[in-house]
Amino acid sequence: MPETERYRKVDLHSHSVCSDGRLTPTELVDLAVEQQVSLFSLTDHDSIAGLEEARQRAQQKGLVFINGVELSTQWKGIPLHMVALDFDLDNHILQQLVANNQQVRMGRARSIADLLIKKGLPDLFDEAVERAGKSQIGRPHFASLLVEKGFVKDANKAFDRYLGNKHLGKLRDVWPELETVLSALADQNMALVLAHPKRYPLTVTKLKRLLADFKQWGGNGMEVASGNERPDHVRLLERLSVEFGLKASVGSDYHGPFGPWMQVGKYTQIHETSVQLVWQNWH
Ligand code: AMP
Ligand code: MN
Ligand code: MN
Ligand code: MN
């Protein structure tokens, strides 16, 4: 890692109203500028709808903007997120993967509503769809309804009691296989980054198996710092990034001024000087 990069404020993971974030792409870019970010990407869940707006605003504000998306996938039955960065908006293969995941999201929302009905709750499907509006529907939309209707006291409790992976059963397996997604994108000239590797229920041994698969199937990067991760976890991820030849990415995973989310541009700092940075050869 060149010394000049060490102090540069880079944020390659964030969300807008196009998925489950609170700010519009324009507001998000303005916030990034205010926070003195110099290289920024919007990475909504299964949506590229906000990228044009974000790019336009970034151009007005003199912020270097990178196209991004956080794709939902699965590996050995575990839901897993990967971030694709620095692609062309008209990439048809990526567009198709995104469109497919959007269909999966709608079907899954119906199934989540059914799951909640089985637990004695009313049918929340229509309200969740209405709440999501143009944004990609996900569990956070159900969570906020559960809070508003007084079934739980906050979103965290909603996940704890109703929506967390442990409650989802078969609904964990709706996403396309990681191998399928990576193989489709491997030769498409973009960064393919495993998102927040320490947020999955994996031992270090199993995580290493995942990283080996990720690399073998065409992945080329991994996040080493994402939000307010424990510093010792970041140190481990830095080492793994070097060991597996996966370039390091960083981001806040900002969703808005609520919940556990970090401010735009903020995450546990990386230290290891031998890591290759995913953005090193971009601009
Ligand atoms: P989905 O994309 O439908 O699988 O929903 C996952 C999203 O829910 C994540 O991207 C987070 O933004 C949010 N989320 C996950 N766990 C929690 C939690 N415990 N409390 C609040 N939000 C959460
Ligand atoms: Mn989210
Ligand atoms: Mn994620
Ligand atoms: Mn995210």
PDB file of C-alpha atoms in Angstrom, residues 28-199:
ATOM      1  CA  LEU A  28     -25.553  10.543   0.147  1.00  0.00           C
ATOM      2  CA  VAL A  29     -22.985  12.071  -2.226  1.00  0.00           C
ATOM      3  CA  ASP A  30     -23.372  15.434  -0.481  1.00  0.00           C
ATOM      4  CA  LEU A  31     -22.715  13.734   2.849  1.00  0.00           C
ATOM      5  CA  ALA A  32     -19.644  11.957   1.438  1.00  0.00           C
ATOM      6  CA  VAL A  33     -18.284  15.310   0.249  1.00  0.00           C
ATOM      7  CA  GLU A  34     -19.021  16.853   3.646  1.00  0.00           C
ATOM      8  CA  GLN A  35     -17.124  13.974   5.268  1.00  0.00           C
ATOM      9  CA  GLN A  36     -14.168  14.633   2.934  1.00  0.00           C
ATOM     10  CA  VAL A  37     -14.365  11.313   1.147  1.00  0.00           C
ATOM     11  CA  SER A  38     -12.288  11.431  -2.038  1.00  0.00           C
ATOM     12  CA  LEU A  39     -13.270   8.132  -3.691  1.00  0.00           C
ATOM     13  CA  PHE A  40     -16.825   6.920  -3.263  1.00  0.00           C
ATOM     14  CA  SER A  41     -19.162   4.144  -4.364  1.00  0.00           C
ATOM     15  CA  LEU A  42     -22.891   3.555  -3.891  1.00  0.00           C
ATOM     16  CA  THR A  43     -23.550  -0.174  -3.494  1.00  0.00           C
ATOM     17  CA  ASP A  44     -27.280  -0.732  -3.012  1.00  0.00           C
ATOM     18  CA  HIS A  45     -28.578  -4.251  -2.407  1.00  0.00           C
ATOM     19  CA  ASP A  46     -29.421  -5.740  -5.812  1.00  0.00           C
ATOM     20  CA  SER A  47     -29.979  -2.357  -7.404  1.00  0.00           C
ATOM     21  CA  ILE A  48     -28.082  -0.089  -9.764  1.00  0.00           C
ATOM     22  CA  ALA A  49     -30.977   2.386  -9.984  1.00  0.00           C
ATOM     23  CA  GLY A  50     -29.247   5.102  -7.955  1.00  0.00           C
ATOM     24  CA  LEU A  51     -25.931   5.115  -9.783  1.00  0.00           C
ATOM     25  CA  GLU A  52     -26.720   7.651 -12.484  1.00  0.00           C
ATOM     26  CA  GLU A  53     -28.043  10.191  -9.999  1.00  0.00           C
ATOM     27  CA  ALA A  54     -25.082   9.644  -7.680  1.00  0.00           C
ATOM     28  CA  ARG A  55     -22.605  10.025 -10.541  1.00  0.00           C
ATOM     29  CA  GLN A  56     -24.195  13.266 -11.721  1.00  0.00           C
ATOM     30  CA  ARG A  57     -24.108  14.756  -8.249  1.00  0.00           C
ATOM     31  CA  ALA A  58     -20.552  13.537  -7.683  1.00  0.00           C
ATOM     32  CA  GLN A  59     -19.514  15.211 -10.931  1.00  0.00           C
ATOM     33  CA  GLN A  60     -21.048  18.517  -9.813  1.00  0.00           C
ATOM     34  CA  LYS A  61     -19.239  18.236  -6.493  1.00  0.00           C
ATOM     35  CA  GLY A  62     -15.876  17.056  -7.836  1.00  0.00           C
ATOM     36  CA  LEU A  63     -16.013  13.694  -6.068  1.00  0.00           C
ATOM     37  CA  VAL A  64     -14.590  10.654  -7.862  1.00  0.00           C
ATOM     38  CA  PHE A  65     -17.472   8.171  -8.108  1.00  0.00           C
ATOM     39  CA  ILE A  66     -17.303   4.425  -8.792  1.00  0.00           C
ATOM     40  CA  ASN A  67     -20.296   2.344  -9.890  1.00  0.00           C
ATOM     41  CA  GLY A  68     -21.168  -0.344  -7.363  1.00  0.00           C
ATOM     42  CA  VAL A  69     -23.781  -2.902  -6.308  1.00  0.00           C
ATOM     43  CA  GLU A  70     -24.076  -5.361  -3.401  1.00  0.00           C
ATOM     44  CA  LEU A  71     -25.336  -8.654  -4.797  1.00  0.00           C
ATOM     45  CA  SER A  72     -27.089 -11.254  -2.636  1.00  0.00           C
ATOM     46  CA  THR A  73     -25.760 -14.780  -3.182  1.00  0.00           C
ATOM     47  CA  GLN A  74     -25.398 -18.014  -1.210  1.00  0.00           C
ATOM     48  CA  TRP A  75     -22.513 -20.342  -0.438  1.00  0.00           C
ATOM     49  CA  LYS A  76     -23.120 -23.762   1.155  1.00  0.00           C
ATOM     50  CA  GLY A  77     -26.614 -22.546   2.075  1.00  0.00           C
ATOM     51  CA  ILE A  78     -25.292 -19.423   3.831  1.00  0.00           C
ATOM     52  CA  PRO A  79     -26.554 -16.055   2.514  1.00  0.00           C
ATOM     53  CA  LEU A  80     -23.504 -14.119   1.381  1.00  0.00           C
ATOM     54  CA  HIS A  81     -22.998 -10.621  -0.015  1.00  0.00           C
ATOM     55  CA  MET A  82     -20.556  -9.615  -2.707  1.00  0.00           C
ATOM     56  CA  VAL A  83     -19.827  -6.130  -3.947  1.00  0.00           C
ATOM     57  CA  ALA A  84     -19.163  -5.533  -7.637  1.00  0.00           C
ATOM     58  CA  LEU A  85     -17.297  -2.285  -8.343  1.00  0.00           C
ATOM     59  CA  ASP A  86     -16.146  -0.217 -11.294  1.00  0.00           C
ATOM     60  CA  PHE A  87     -18.401  -1.738 -13.990  1.00  0.00           C
ATOM     61  CA  ASP A  88     -20.137  -0.093 -16.937  1.00  0.00           C
ATOM     62  CA  LEU A  89     -23.805   0.669 -16.336  1.00  0.00           C
ATOM     63  CA  ASP A  90     -24.714  -1.015 -19.613  1.00  0.00           C
ATOM     64  CA  ASN A  91     -23.054  -4.345 -18.725  1.00  0.00           C
ATOM     65  CA  HIS A  92     -25.789  -6.796 -19.725  1.00  0.00           C
ATOM     66  CA  ILE A  93     -24.559  -9.690 -17.646  1.00  0.00           C
ATOM     67  CA  LEU A  94     -24.586  -7.602 -14.488  1.00  0.00           C
ATOM     68  CA  GLN A  95     -27.967  -6.115 -15.417  1.00  0.00           C
ATOM     69  CA  GLN A  96     -29.395  -9.625 -15.718  1.00  0.00           C
ATOM     70  CA  LEU A  97     -28.025 -10.758 -12.383  1.00  0.00           C
ATOM     71  CA  VAL A  98     -29.514  -7.667 -10.747  1.00  0.00           C
ATOM     72  CA  ALA A  99     -32.894  -8.163 -12.443  1.00  0.00           C
ATOM     73  CA  ASN A 100     -32.961 -11.813 -11.367  1.00  0.00           C
ATOM     74  CA  ASN A 101     -32.223 -10.894  -7.744  1.00  0.00           C
ATOM     75  CA  GLN A 102     -34.993  -8.297  -7.826  1.00  0.00           C
ATOM     76  CA  GLN A 103     -37.452 -11.017  -8.826  1.00  0.00           C
ATOM     77  CA  VAL A 104     -36.135 -13.231  -6.062  1.00  0.00           C
ATOM     78  CA  ARG A 105     -36.605 -10.368  -3.589  1.00  0.00           C
ATOM     79  CA  MET A 106     -40.280  -9.958  -4.442  1.00  0.00           C
ATOM     80  CA  GLY A 107     -41.033 -13.685  -4.190  1.00  0.00           C
ATOM     81  CA  ARG A 108     -39.078 -13.887  -0.963  1.00  0.00           C
ATOM     82  CA  ALA A 109     -41.044 -10.951   0.488  1.00  0.00           C
ATOM     83  CA  ARG A 110     -44.258 -12.932  -0.065  1.00  0.00           C
ATOM     84  CA  SER A 111     -42.682 -15.918   1.696  1.00  0.00           C
ATOM     85  CA  ILE A 112     -41.451 -13.749   4.575  1.00  0.00           C
ATOM     86  CA  ALA A 113     -44.984 -12.405   5.033  1.00  0.00           C
ATOM     87  CA  ASP A 114     -46.273 -16.009   5.116  1.00  0.00           C
ATOM     88  CA  LEU A 115     -43.649 -16.893   7.692  1.00  0.00           C
ATOM     89  CA  LEU A 116     -44.808 -14.018   9.905  1.00  0.00           C
ATOM     90  CA  ILE A 117     -48.442 -15.092   9.507  1.00  0.00           C
ATOM     91  CA  LYS A 118     -47.453 -18.536  10.818  1.00  0.00           C
ATOM     92  CA  LYS A 119     -46.032 -16.793  13.866  1.00  0.00           C
ATOM     93  CA  GLY A 120     -49.376 -15.169  14.560  1.00  0.00           C
ATOM     94  CA  LEU A 121     -48.815 -11.802  12.889  1.00  0.00           C
ATOM     95  CA  PRO A 122     -51.114 -10.188  10.315  1.00  0.00           C
ATOM     96  CA  ASP A 123     -50.327 -10.340   6.594  1.00  0.00           C
ATOM     97  CA  LEU A 124     -47.854  -7.478   6.094  1.00  0.00           C
ATOM     98  CA  PHE A 125     -47.040  -8.135   2.434  1.00  0.00           C
ATOM     99  CA  ASP A 126     -49.015  -5.300   0.833  1.00  0.00           C
ATOM    100  CA  GLU A 127     -47.837  -2.745   3.356  1.00  0.00           C
ATOM    101  CA  ALA A 128     -44.225  -3.883   2.993  1.00  0.00           C
ATOM    102  CA  VAL A 129     -44.452  -3.568  -0.799  1.00  0.00           C
ATOM    103  CA  GLU A 130     -45.985  -0.128  -0.418  1.00  0.00           C
ATOM    104  CA  ARG A 131     -43.320   0.895   2.071  1.00  0.00           C
ATOM    105  CA  ALA A 132     -40.544  -0.280  -0.234  1.00  0.00           C
ATOM    106  CA  GLY A 133     -42.022   1.714  -3.111  1.00  0.00           C
ATOM    107  CA  LYS A 134     -39.366   1.988  -5.803  1.00  0.00           C
ATOM    108  CA  SER A 135     -36.630   0.619  -3.577  1.00  0.00           C
ATOM    109  CA  GLN A 136     -35.602  -3.024  -3.450  1.00  0.00           C
ATOM    110  CA  ILE A 137     -37.792  -4.748  -0.884  1.00  0.00           C
ATOM    111  CA  GLY A 138     -36.008  -6.493   1.970  1.00  0.00           C
ATOM    112  CA  ARG A 139     -36.276  -7.501   5.595  1.00  0.00           C
ATOM    113  CA  PRO A 140     -35.717  -3.930   6.851  1.00  0.00           C
ATOM    114  CA  HIS A 141     -39.085  -2.929   5.356  1.00  0.00           C
ATOM    115  CA  PHE A 142     -40.790  -5.671   7.368  1.00  0.00           C
ATOM    116  CA  ALA A 143     -38.747  -4.707  10.423  1.00  0.00           C
ATOM    117  CA  SER A 144     -39.883  -1.092  10.353  1.00  0.00           C
ATOM    118  CA  LEU A 145     -43.532  -2.195   9.999  1.00  0.00           C
ATOM    119  CA  LEU A 146     -43.163  -4.510  13.001  1.00  0.00           C
ATOM    120  CA  VAL A 147     -41.763  -1.616  15.028  1.00  0.00           C
ATOM    121  CA  GLU A 148     -44.436   0.830  13.886  1.00  0.00           C
ATOM    122  CA  LYS A 149     -47.228  -1.616  14.720  1.00  0.00           C
ATOM    123  CA  GLY A 150     -45.811  -2.185  18.172  1.00  0.00           C
ATOM    124  CA  PHE A 151     -44.937  -5.883  17.770  1.00  0.00           C
ATOM    125  CA  VAL A 152     -41.296  -5.141  18.684  1.00  0.00           C
ATOM    126  CA  LYS A 153     -39.525  -2.142  20.148  1.00  0.00           C
ATOM    127  CA  ASP A 154     -36.825  -1.676  17.509  1.00  0.00           C
ATOM    128  CA  ALA A 155     -35.466  -3.117  14.259  1.00  0.00           C
ATOM    129  CA  ASN A 156     -32.837  -5.118  16.074  1.00  0.00           C
ATOM    130  CA  LYS A 157     -35.555  -6.913  18.068  1.00  0.00           C
ATOM    131  CA  ALA A 158     -37.482  -7.503  14.846  1.00  0.00           C
ATOM    132  CA  PHE A 159     -34.483  -9.381  13.439  1.00  0.00           C
ATOM    133  CA  ASP A 160     -33.902 -11.112  16.752  1.00  0.00           C
ATOM    134  CA  ARG A 161     -37.432 -12.419  17.056  1.00  0.00           C
ATOM    135  CA  TYR A 162     -38.736 -12.734  13.517  1.00  0.00           C
ATOM    136  CA  LEU A 163     -36.438 -11.866  10.624  1.00  0.00           C
ATOM    137  CA  GLY A 164     -32.900 -13.006  11.455  1.00  0.00           C
ATOM    138  CA  ASN A 165     -31.313 -15.805   9.400  1.00  0.00           C
ATOM    139  CA  LYS A 166     -32.105 -18.349  12.102  1.00  0.00           C
ATOM    140  CA  HIS A 167     -35.825 -17.758  11.520  1.00  0.00           C
ATOM    141  CA  LEU A 168     -35.662 -17.915   7.742  1.00  0.00           C
ATOM    142  CA  GLY A 169     -35.211 -21.685   7.282  1.00  0.00           C
ATOM    143  CA  LYS A 170     -35.475 -22.521   3.586  1.00  0.00           C
ATOM    144  CA  LEU A 171     -35.666 -18.833   2.728  1.00  0.00           C
ATOM    145  CA  ARG A 172     -31.923 -18.622   3.271  1.00  0.00           C
ATOM    146  CA  ASP A 173     -31.429 -20.569   0.040  1.00  0.00           C
ATOM    147  CA  VAL A 174     -33.307 -18.362  -2.414  1.00  0.00           C
ATOM    148  CA  TRP A 175     -30.270 -16.506  -3.754  1.00  0.00           C
ATOM    149  CA  PRO A 176     -28.124 -17.608  -6.723  1.00  0.00           C
ATOM    150  CA  GLU A 177     -25.020 -19.622  -5.917  1.00  0.00           C
ATOM    151  CA  LEU A 178     -21.854 -17.578  -5.381  1.00  0.00           C
ATOM    152  CA  GLU A 179     -20.112 -19.770  -7.953  1.00  0.00           C
ATOM    153  CA  THR A 180     -22.718 -18.954 -10.608  1.00  0.00           C
ATOM    154  CA  VAL A 181     -22.520 -15.208 -10.000  1.00  0.00           C
ATOM    155  CA  LEU A 182     -18.716 -15.072  -9.889  1.00  0.00           C
ATOM    156  CA  SER A 183     -18.308 -17.240 -12.974  1.00  0.00           C
ATOM    157  CA  ALA A 184     -20.694 -14.998 -14.899  1.00  0.00           C
ATOM    158  CA  LEU A 185     -18.799 -11.832 -13.958  1.00  0.00           C
ATOM    159  CA  ALA A 186     -15.227 -13.130 -13.804  1.00  0.00           C
ATOM    160  CA  ASP A 187     -14.201 -11.917 -17.274  1.00  0.00           C
ATOM    161  CA  GLN A 188     -16.279  -8.734 -17.200  1.00  0.00           C
ATOM    162  CA  ASN A 189     -13.473  -6.423 -16.128  1.00  0.00           C
ATOM    163  CA  MET A 190     -14.722  -5.284 -12.726  1.00  0.00           C
ATOM    164  CA  ALA A 191     -13.753  -5.675  -9.091  1.00  0.00           C
ATOM    165  CA  LEU A 192     -15.543  -8.610  -7.415  1.00  0.00           C
ATOM    166  CA  VAL A 193     -15.273  -8.162  -3.669  1.00  0.00           C
ATOM    167  CA  LEU A 194     -16.463 -10.398  -0.849  1.00  0.00           C
ATOM    168  CA  ALA A 195     -18.460  -8.107   1.474  1.00  0.00           C
ATOM    169  CA  HIS A 196     -17.853  -7.995   5.253  1.00  0.00           C
ATOM    170  CA  PRO A 197     -16.276 -11.486   5.593  1.00  0.00           C
ATOM    171  CA  LYS A 198     -16.468 -11.462   9.407  1.00  0.00           C
ATOM    172  CA  ARG A 199     -20.243 -11.033   9.468  1.00  0.00           C
TER     173      ARG A 199
END
